[in-house]
PDB file of C-alpha atoms in Angstrom:
ATOM      1  CA  UNK A 296      55.683 -32.912 -19.462  1.00 65.00           C
ATOM      2  CA  UNK A 297      56.086 -32.284 -15.898  1.00 78.00           C
ATOM      3  CA  UNK A 298      58.757 -34.264 -14.778  1.00 94.00           C
ATOM      4  CA  UNK A 299      59.805 -35.228 -10.751  1.00 97.00           C
ATOM      5  CA  UNK A 300      57.573 -32.053  -8.779  1.00 97.00           C
ATOM      6  CA  UNK A 301      58.126 -31.296  -5.377  1.00 97.00           C
ATOM      7  CA  UNK A 302      56.493 -29.495  -3.360  1.00 97.00           C
ATOM      8  CA  UNK A 303      56.186 -27.299  -1.617  1.00 97.00           C
ATOM      9  CA  UNK A 304      59.099 -24.900  -2.194  1.00 96.00           C
ATOM     10  CA  UNK A 305      60.777 -23.406   0.940  1.00 96.00           C
ATOM     11  CA  UNK A 306      58.993 -24.205   4.127  1.00 96.00           C
ATOM     12  CA  UNK A 307      60.103 -23.423   7.131  1.00 97.00           C
ATOM     13  CA  UNK A 308      59.725 -25.065  10.817  1.00 96.00           C
ATOM     14  CA  UNK A 309      59.756 -24.436  13.986  1.00 97.00           C
ATOM     15  CA  UNK A 310      61.792 -27.537  16.253  1.00 97.00           C
ATOM     16  CA  UNK A 311      59.567 -30.701  16.934  1.00 96.00           C
ATOM     17  CA  UNK A 312      57.009 -29.384  14.421  1.00 97.00           C
ATOM     18  CA  UNK A 313      56.128 -33.007  11.230  1.00 96.00           C
ATOM     19  CA  UNK A 314      55.274 -32.423   8.301  1.00 96.00           C
ATOM     20  CA  UNK A 315      55.532 -34.206   4.551  1.00 97.00           C
ATOM     21  CA  UNK A 316      57.509 -33.022   1.632  1.00 98.00           C
ATOM     22  CA  UNK A 317      55.223 -33.745  -1.398  1.00 98.00           C
ATOM     23  CA  UNK A 318      57.217 -35.200  -5.154  1.00 98.00           C
ATOM     24  CA  UNK A 319      55.065 -36.978  -8.019  1.00 98.00           C
ATOM     25  CA  UNK A 320      56.882 -37.952 -11.621  1.00 97.00           C
ATOM     26  CA  UNK A 321      54.526 -38.230 -14.571  1.00 96.00           C
ATOM     27  CA  UNK A 322      56.943 -40.818 -16.061  1.00 95.00           C
ATOM     28  CA  UNK A 323      56.234 -43.949 -15.272  1.00 94.00           C
ATOM     29  CA  UNK A 324      59.267 -44.607 -13.355  1.00 95.00           C
ATOM     30  CA  UNK A 325      59.581 -47.060 -11.382  1.00 94.00           C
ATOM     31  CA  UNK A 326      62.376 -46.026  -9.093  1.00 95.00           C
ATOM     32  CA  UNK A 327      62.257 -43.075  -6.510  1.00 97.00           C
ATOM     33  CA  UNK A 328      64.783 -41.137  -4.470  1.00 97.00           C
ATOM     34  CA  UNK A 329      65.632 -38.604  -1.598  1.00 98.00           C
ATOM     35  CA  UNK A 330      68.054 -37.257  -1.204  1.00 97.00           C
ATOM     36  CA  UNK A 331      69.154 -34.338   1.244  1.00 96.00           C
ATOM     37  CA  UNK A 332      72.195 -31.504   0.318  1.00 94.00           C
ATOM     38  CA  UNK A 333      73.281 -29.223   2.612  1.00 93.00           C
ATOM     39  CA  UNK A 334      74.795 -26.113   1.739  1.00 87.00           C
ATOM     40  CA  UNK A 335      78.375 -26.671  -0.354  1.00 84.00           C
ATOM     41  CA  UNK A 336      77.499 -30.486   0.060  1.00 88.00           C
ATOM     42  CA  UNK A 337      76.941 -33.590  -1.922  1.00 89.00           C
ATOM     43  CA  UNK A 338      73.705 -35.588  -2.380  1.00 92.00           C
ATOM     44  CA  UNK A 339      73.050 -37.864   0.979  1.00 94.00           C
ATOM     45  CA  UNK A 340      70.362 -40.342   0.072  1.00 95.00           C
ATOM     46  CA  UNK A 341      68.033 -40.716   2.649  1.00 97.00           C
ATOM     47  CA  UNK A 342      65.263 -43.310   1.074  1.00 97.00           C
ATOM     48  CA  UNK A 343      64.458 -45.760  -1.753  1.00 96.00           C
ATOM     49  CA  UNK A 344      61.801 -47.205  -3.443  1.00 96.00           C
ATOM     50  CA  UNK A 345      61.640 -49.800  -5.823  1.00 94.00           C
ATOM     51  CA  UNK A 346      58.246 -49.680  -6.958  1.00 94.00           C
ATOM     52  CA  UNK A 347      54.987 -49.578  -5.319  1.00 94.00           C
ATOM     53  CA  UNK A 348      54.383 -50.521  -1.759  1.00 94.00           C
ATOM     54  CA  UNK A 349      58.558 -51.568  -1.929  1.00 96.00           C
ATOM     55  CA  UNK A 350      60.534 -48.953   0.067  1.00 96.00           C
ATOM     56  CA  UNK A 351      64.053 -49.080   1.212  1.00 95.00           C
ATOM     57  CA  UNK A 352      66.996 -47.055   3.872  1.00 96.00           C
ATOM     58  CA  UNK A 353      69.920 -44.946   2.346  1.00 95.00           C
ATOM     59  CA  UNK A 354      72.229 -43.387   4.308  1.00 94.00           C
ATOM     60  CA  UNK A 355      70.315 -40.911   6.448  1.00 96.00           C
ATOM     61  CA  UNK A 356      67.057 -42.306   7.039  1.00 97.00           C
ATOM     62  CA  UNK A 357      67.263 -40.950  10.934  1.00 96.00           C
ATOM     63  CA  UNK A 358      64.464 -38.581  11.594  1.00 95.00           C
ATOM     64  CA  UNK A 359      62.252 -39.903   8.606  1.00 97.00           C
ATOM     65  CA  UNK A 360      59.913 -41.916   6.426  1.00 97.00           C
ATOM     66  CA  UNK A 361      58.769 -42.918   3.104  1.00 97.00           C
ATOM     67  CA  UNK A 362      55.727 -44.110   1.657  1.00 95.00           C
ATOM     68  CA  UNK A 363      55.527 -45.370  -1.753  1.00 97.00           C
ATOM     69  CA  UNK A 364      51.525 -46.118  -2.707  1.00 96.00           C
ATOM     70  CA  UNK A 365      51.619 -45.247  -6.271  1.00 96.00           C
ATOM     71  CA  UNK A 366      53.836 -45.151  -9.188  1.00 96.00           C
ATOM     72  CA  UNK A 367      53.450 -41.508  -8.892  1.00 97.00           C
ATOM     73  CA  UNK A 368      53.975 -40.394  -5.045  1.00 97.00           C
ATOM     74  CA  UNK A 369      56.238 -41.162  -3.368  1.00 98.00           C
ATOM     75  CA  UNK A 370      56.306 -38.435   0.082  1.00 98.00           C
ATOM     76  CA  UNK A 371      58.792 -37.545   2.690  1.00 98.00           C
ATOM     77  CA  UNK A 372      57.663 -37.070   6.165  1.00 97.00           C
ATOM     78  CA  UNK A 373      59.777 -35.422   8.909  1.00 96.00           C
ATOM     79  CA  UNK A 374      58.314 -36.882  12.098  1.00 89.00           C
ATOM     80  CA  UNK A 375      59.765 -34.259  15.229  1.00 93.00           C
ATOM     81  CA  UNK A 376      61.597 -31.537  13.123  1.00 95.00           C
ATOM     82  CA  UNK A 377      65.103 -30.787  14.337  1.00 96.00           C
ATOM     83  CA  UNK A 378      67.596 -27.835  13.766  1.00 95.00           C
ATOM     84  CA  UNK A 379      70.023 -30.710  12.226  1.00 95.00           C
ATOM     85  CA  UNK A 380      67.240 -31.792   9.684  1.00 96.00           C
ATOM     86  CA  UNK A 381      67.908 -28.758   8.080  1.00 96.00           C
ATOM     87  CA  UNK A 382      68.256 -28.433   3.865  1.00 97.00           C
ATOM     88  CA  UNK A 383      67.785 -29.176   0.644  1.00 97.00           C
ATOM     89  CA  UNK A 384      65.398 -31.845  -0.256  1.00 98.00           C
ATOM     90  CA  UNK A 385      65.599 -33.485  -4.040  1.00 97.00           C
ATOM     91  CA  UNK A 386      63.259 -36.101  -4.839  1.00 98.00           C
ATOM     92  CA  UNK A 387      64.771 -38.200  -7.623  1.00 97.00           C
ATOM     93  CA  UNK A 388      62.678 -40.799  -9.876  1.00 97.00           C
ATOM     94  CA  UNK A 389      64.478 -43.148 -12.433  1.00 95.00           C
ATOM     95  CA  UNK A 390      62.906 -46.291 -15.129  1.00 92.00           C
ATOM     96  CA  UNK A 391      65.678 -48.872 -13.649  1.00 86.00           C
ATOM     97  CA  UNK A 392      67.743 -48.794 -10.952  1.00 80.00           C
ATOM     98  CA  UNK A 393      71.207 -49.441 -11.875  1.00 80.00           C
ATOM     99  CA  UNK A 394      73.367 -47.581 -14.660  1.00 81.00           C
ATOM    100  CA  UNK A 395      71.677 -47.831 -17.925  1.00 82.00           C
ATOM    101  CA  UNK A 396      68.857 -45.290 -17.458  1.00 90.00           C
ATOM    102  CA  UNK A 397      69.647 -41.608 -15.280  1.00 94.00           C
ATOM    103  CA  UNK A 398      67.526 -41.007 -13.105  1.00 95.00           C
ATOM    104  CA  UNK A 399      65.496 -37.305 -13.146  1.00 96.00           C
ATOM    105  CA  UNK A 400      65.320 -34.429 -10.407  1.00 97.00           C
ATOM    106  CA  UNK A 401      63.003 -31.723  -8.826  1.00 97.00           C
ATOM    107  CA  UNK A 402      63.746 -28.353  -7.923  1.00 95.00           C
ATOM    108  CA  UNK A 403      63.728 -29.501  -4.329  1.00 97.00           C
ATOM    109  CA  UNK A 404      61.957 -28.161  -1.200  1.00 97.00           C
ATOM    110  CA  UNK A 405      64.252 -25.525   0.848  1.00 97.00           C
ATOM    111  CA  UNK A 406      63.618 -26.721   4.496  1.00 97.00           C
ATOM    112  CA  UNK A 407      65.051 -24.617   7.559  1.00 96.00           C
ATOM    113  CA  UNK A 408      64.219 -25.451  11.039  1.00 96.00           C
ATOM    114  CA  UNK A 409      64.256 -23.159  14.028  1.00 94.00           C
TER     115      UNK A 409
ATOM    116  CA  UNK B 284      82.630 -47.086  -8.867  1.00 57.00           C
ATOM    117  CA  UNK B 285      85.385 -45.703 -11.308  1.00 61.00           C
ATOM    118  CA  UNK B 286      86.103 -42.165 -10.292  1.00 89.00           C
ATOM    119  CA  UNK B 287      86.524 -38.856 -12.251  1.00 95.00           C
ATOM    120  CA  UNK B 288      88.802 -35.795 -12.777  1.00 95.00           C
ATOM    121  CA  UNK B 289      87.267 -33.354 -13.552  1.00 97.00           C
ATOM    122  CA  UNK B 290      89.187 -29.710 -13.991  1.00 97.00           C
ATOM    123  CA  UNK B 291      88.219 -26.690 -11.073  1.00 96.00           C
ATOM    124  CA  UNK B 292      86.401 -24.335 -13.478  1.00 97.00           C
ATOM    125  CA  UNK B 293      86.696 -22.909 -16.784  1.00 97.00           C
ATOM    126  CA  UNK B 294      85.863 -20.004 -18.648  1.00 96.00           C
ATOM    127  CA  UNK B 295      83.167 -19.846 -21.060  1.00 95.00           C
ATOM    128  CA  UNK B 296      82.534 -16.879 -24.017  1.00 96.00           C
ATOM    129  CA  UNK B 297      78.460 -16.274 -24.822  1.00 97.00           C
ATOM    130  CA  UNK B 298      77.880 -18.587 -28.016  1.00 96.00           C
ATOM    131  CA  UNK B 299      80.858 -20.324 -27.938  1.00 96.00           C
ATOM    132  CA  UNK B 300      81.480 -23.721 -27.600  1.00 97.00           C
ATOM    133  CA  UNK B 301      82.111 -25.402 -24.545  1.00 97.00           C
ATOM    134  CA  UNK B 302      84.355 -28.585 -23.711  1.00 98.00           C
ATOM    135  CA  UNK B 303      84.169 -30.387 -20.543  1.00 98.00           C
ATOM    136  CA  UNK B 304      87.010 -32.664 -20.044  1.00 98.00           C
ATOM    137  CA  UNK B 305      86.864 -36.061 -17.623  1.00 97.00           C
ATOM    138  CA  UNK B 306      89.719 -37.935 -16.754  1.00 97.00           C
ATOM    139  CA  UNK B 307      88.105 -41.684 -15.407  1.00 95.00           C
ATOM    140  CA  UNK B 308      91.087 -44.176 -15.798  1.00 94.00           C
ATOM    141  CA  UNK B 309      89.598 -46.629 -13.912  1.00 93.00           C
ATOM    142  CA  UNK B 310      86.351 -47.246 -16.452  1.00 93.00           C
ATOM    143  CA  UNK B 311      85.070 -51.045 -16.239  1.00 91.00           C
ATOM    144  CA  UNK B 312      83.404 -52.022 -19.551  1.00 89.00           C
ATOM    145  CA  UNK B 313      79.951 -52.220 -17.668  1.00 90.00           C
ATOM    146  CA  UNK B 314      80.412 -48.887 -16.692  1.00 92.00           C
ATOM    147  CA  UNK B 315      78.284 -46.110 -18.193  1.00 94.00           C
ATOM    148  CA  UNK B 316      80.006 -42.231 -17.850  1.00 95.00           C
ATOM    149  CA  UNK B 317      76.881 -39.987 -17.479  1.00 96.00           C
ATOM    150  CA  UNK B 318      77.224 -35.858 -16.871  1.00 97.00           C
ATOM    151  CA  UNK B 319      74.789 -34.282 -15.335  1.00 97.00           C
ATOM    152  CA  UNK B 320      74.497 -30.275 -13.691  1.00 97.00           C
ATOM    153  CA  UNK B 321      73.781 -28.284 -10.729  1.00 95.00           C
ATOM    154  CA  UNK B 322      72.399 -24.893 -11.860  1.00 94.00           C
ATOM    155  CA  UNK B 323      72.701 -22.653  -7.982  1.00 88.00           C
ATOM    156  CA  UNK B 324      69.491 -22.908  -5.721  1.00 83.00           C
ATOM    157  CA  UNK B 325      68.156 -25.448  -8.302  1.00 91.00           C
ATOM    158  CA  UNK B 326      68.111 -29.668  -8.535  1.00 93.00           C
ATOM    159  CA  UNK B 327      70.683 -31.719 -10.588  1.00 95.00           C
ATOM    160  CA  UNK B 328      69.892 -32.038 -14.219  1.00 97.00           C
ATOM    161  CA  UNK B 329      70.746 -35.594 -15.779  1.00 97.00           C
ATOM    162  CA  UNK B 330      72.555 -34.074 -19.406  1.00 97.00           C
ATOM    163  CA  UNK B 331      73.116 -36.927 -21.215  1.00 97.00           C
ATOM    164  CA  UNK B 332      75.145 -40.290 -20.732  1.00 96.00           C
ATOM    165  CA  UNK B 333      76.901 -43.329 -22.788  1.00 95.00           C
ATOM    166  CA  UNK B 334      79.038 -46.408 -22.951  1.00 94.00           C
ATOM    167  CA  UNK B 335      81.379 -46.095 -25.466  1.00 92.00           C
ATOM    168  CA  UNK B 336      80.159 -44.976 -28.331  1.00 90.00           C
ATOM    169  CA  UNK B 337      79.323 -40.762 -28.798  1.00 94.00           C
ATOM    170  CA  UNK B 338      75.713 -39.491 -27.479  1.00 96.00           C
ATOM    171  CA  UNK B 339      73.901 -36.617 -28.814  1.00 97.00           C
ATOM    172  CA  UNK B 340      70.978 -35.144 -27.775  1.00 96.00           C
ATOM    173  CA  UNK B 341      69.559 -31.594 -27.925  1.00 95.00           C
ATOM    174  CA  UNK B 342      71.381 -30.274 -24.990  1.00 95.00           C
ATOM    175  CA  UNK B 343      74.725 -31.884 -26.013  1.00 97.00           C
ATOM    176  CA  UNK B 344      77.489 -33.996 -27.759  1.00 98.00           C
ATOM    177  CA  UNK B 345      78.985 -36.479 -25.688  1.00 98.00           C
ATOM    178  CA  UNK B 346      82.097 -37.424 -27.002  1.00 98.00           C
ATOM    179  CA  UNK B 347      84.950 -40.669 -24.934  1.00 97.00           C
ATOM    180  CA  UNK B 348      87.762 -41.779 -26.098  1.00 96.00           C
ATOM    181  CA  UNK B 349      88.122 -44.942 -27.710  1.00 95.00           C
ATOM    182  CA  UNK B 350      90.288 -46.325 -25.214  1.00 95.00           C
ATOM    183  CA  UNK B 351      86.624 -45.238 -22.883  1.00 95.00           C
ATOM    184  CA  UNK B 352      89.806 -43.611 -19.763  1.00 95.00           C
ATOM    185  CA  UNK B 353      88.398 -39.709 -20.702  1.00 97.00           C
ATOM    186  CA  UNK B 354      85.389 -38.174 -22.056  1.00 97.00           C
ATOM    187  CA  UNK B 355      84.709 -34.687 -22.961  1.00 98.00           C
ATOM    188  CA  UNK B 356      81.102 -32.967 -22.811  1.00 98.00           C
ATOM    189  CA  UNK B 357      79.949 -30.428 -25.790  1.00 98.00           C
ATOM    190  CA  UNK B 358      78.030 -27.826 -24.839  1.00 97.00           C
ATOM    191  CA  UNK B 359      77.434 -26.234 -28.634  1.00 96.00           C
ATOM    192  CA  UNK B 360      76.473 -22.668 -28.056  1.00 95.00           C
ATOM    193  CA  UNK B 361      76.648 -21.740 -24.109  1.00 96.00           C
ATOM    194  CA  UNK B 362      74.242 -19.253 -22.917  1.00 97.00           C
ATOM    195  CA  UNK B 363      74.372 -17.164 -19.803  1.00 97.00           C
ATOM    196  CA  UNK B 364      71.990 -19.994 -18.170  1.00 95.00           C
ATOM    197  CA  UNK B 365      74.242 -22.575 -18.774  1.00 97.00           C
ATOM    198  CA  UNK B 366      76.148 -21.475 -16.113  1.00 97.00           C
ATOM    199  CA  UNK B 367      76.249 -24.140 -14.152  1.00 97.00           C
ATOM    200  CA  UNK B 368      78.741 -26.825 -12.188  1.00 96.00           C
ATOM    201  CA  UNK B 369      78.940 -29.741 -14.405  1.00 97.00           C
ATOM    202  CA  UNK B 370      79.880 -33.247 -12.745  1.00 96.00           C
ATOM    203  CA  UNK B 371      80.747 -36.363 -14.598  1.00 96.00           C
ATOM    204  CA  UNK B 372      80.547 -39.530 -13.226  1.00 94.00           C
ATOM    205  CA  UNK B 373      80.600 -43.434 -14.074  1.00 93.00           C
ATOM    206  CA  UNK B 374      77.780 -45.836 -12.976  1.00 91.00           C
ATOM    207  CA  UNK B 375      77.527 -49.566 -13.979  1.00 88.00           C
ATOM    208  CA  UNK B 376      74.828 -50.284 -15.830  1.00 84.00           C
ATOM    209  CA  UNK B 377      73.588 -53.120 -13.976  1.00 81.00           C
ATOM    210  CA  UNK B 378      74.797 -51.785  -9.585  1.00 79.00           C
ATOM    211  CA  UNK B 379      72.592 -52.223  -5.737  1.00 78.00           C
ATOM    212  CA  UNK B 380      74.004 -48.737  -5.112  1.00 80.00           C
ATOM    213  CA  UNK B 381      71.448 -46.186  -6.285  1.00 85.00           C
ATOM    214  CA  UNK B 382      73.036 -43.295  -4.539  1.00 86.00           C
ATOM    215  CA  UNK B 383      74.970 -41.014  -7.387  1.00 88.00           C
ATOM    216  CA  UNK B 384      77.847 -39.333  -5.209  1.00 87.00           C
ATOM    217  CA  UNK B 385      79.509 -36.145  -7.288  1.00 90.00           C
ATOM    218  CA  UNK B 386      82.251 -35.245  -6.896  1.00 88.00           C
ATOM    219  CA  UNK B 387      83.474 -31.385  -7.235  1.00 90.00           C
ATOM    220  CA  UNK B 388      82.866 -31.016 -11.153  1.00 94.00           C
ATOM    221  CA  UNK B 389      83.456 -28.179 -13.607  1.00 97.00           C
ATOM    222  CA  UNK B 390      81.884 -24.968 -12.217  1.00 97.00           C
ATOM    223  CA  UNK B 391      81.636 -23.628 -15.523  1.00 98.00           C
ATOM    224  CA  UNK B 392      80.903 -19.860 -15.932  1.00 98.00           C
ATOM    225  CA  UNK B 393      79.571 -18.659 -19.564  1.00 97.00           C
ATOM    226  CA  UNK B 394      80.448 -14.815 -20.097  1.00 96.00           C
ATOM    227  CA  UNK B 395      78.872 -12.350 -21.968  1.00 94.00           C
TER     228      UNK B 395
END
């Protein structure tokens, strides 16, 4: 029972490099989300998807891109990494979008941009 | 969404029940009460949620008052691994606002 799996767990990037954070869920959830959490702060929604082929921006989408080609996978792409993107990134999924069903989170990817 | 109020911190003895209170006096009829926790350096973990009936699962019990203005999360036999920040939030059943917003939560320290 894997739930939401994120890879890698840790990564250090140089300014200007690019990378893809991977997220996969095995719960057949329609909705998937990407959040970032800065030290001592709350969650900020980056992007979300309501189903395969459908994505939309959250509150802090600049500098990121996503795709959702399958129900299971929702990768987050960082282009031209900047120090402000140093954060912990969490992927989450839920069966539906409202409060009727909970969001389940992965263990996060800790990203440092130097 | 309705706001919630939680005590900033509480201690609990290992093996004892931990009772975590939450006030949500402005909750509306279609809003669920949710509990999550975040153990240091880990992702938020869903614990339990309910609308108006008491709920129990393998992790915890949720007691919601009849007027729904407050609730209590009960960890029946706290262990050291239950040390975490616990968040009580309310979520409308139907909403296009998908973002989870946690407040300051309650920092629970389980002591041996």
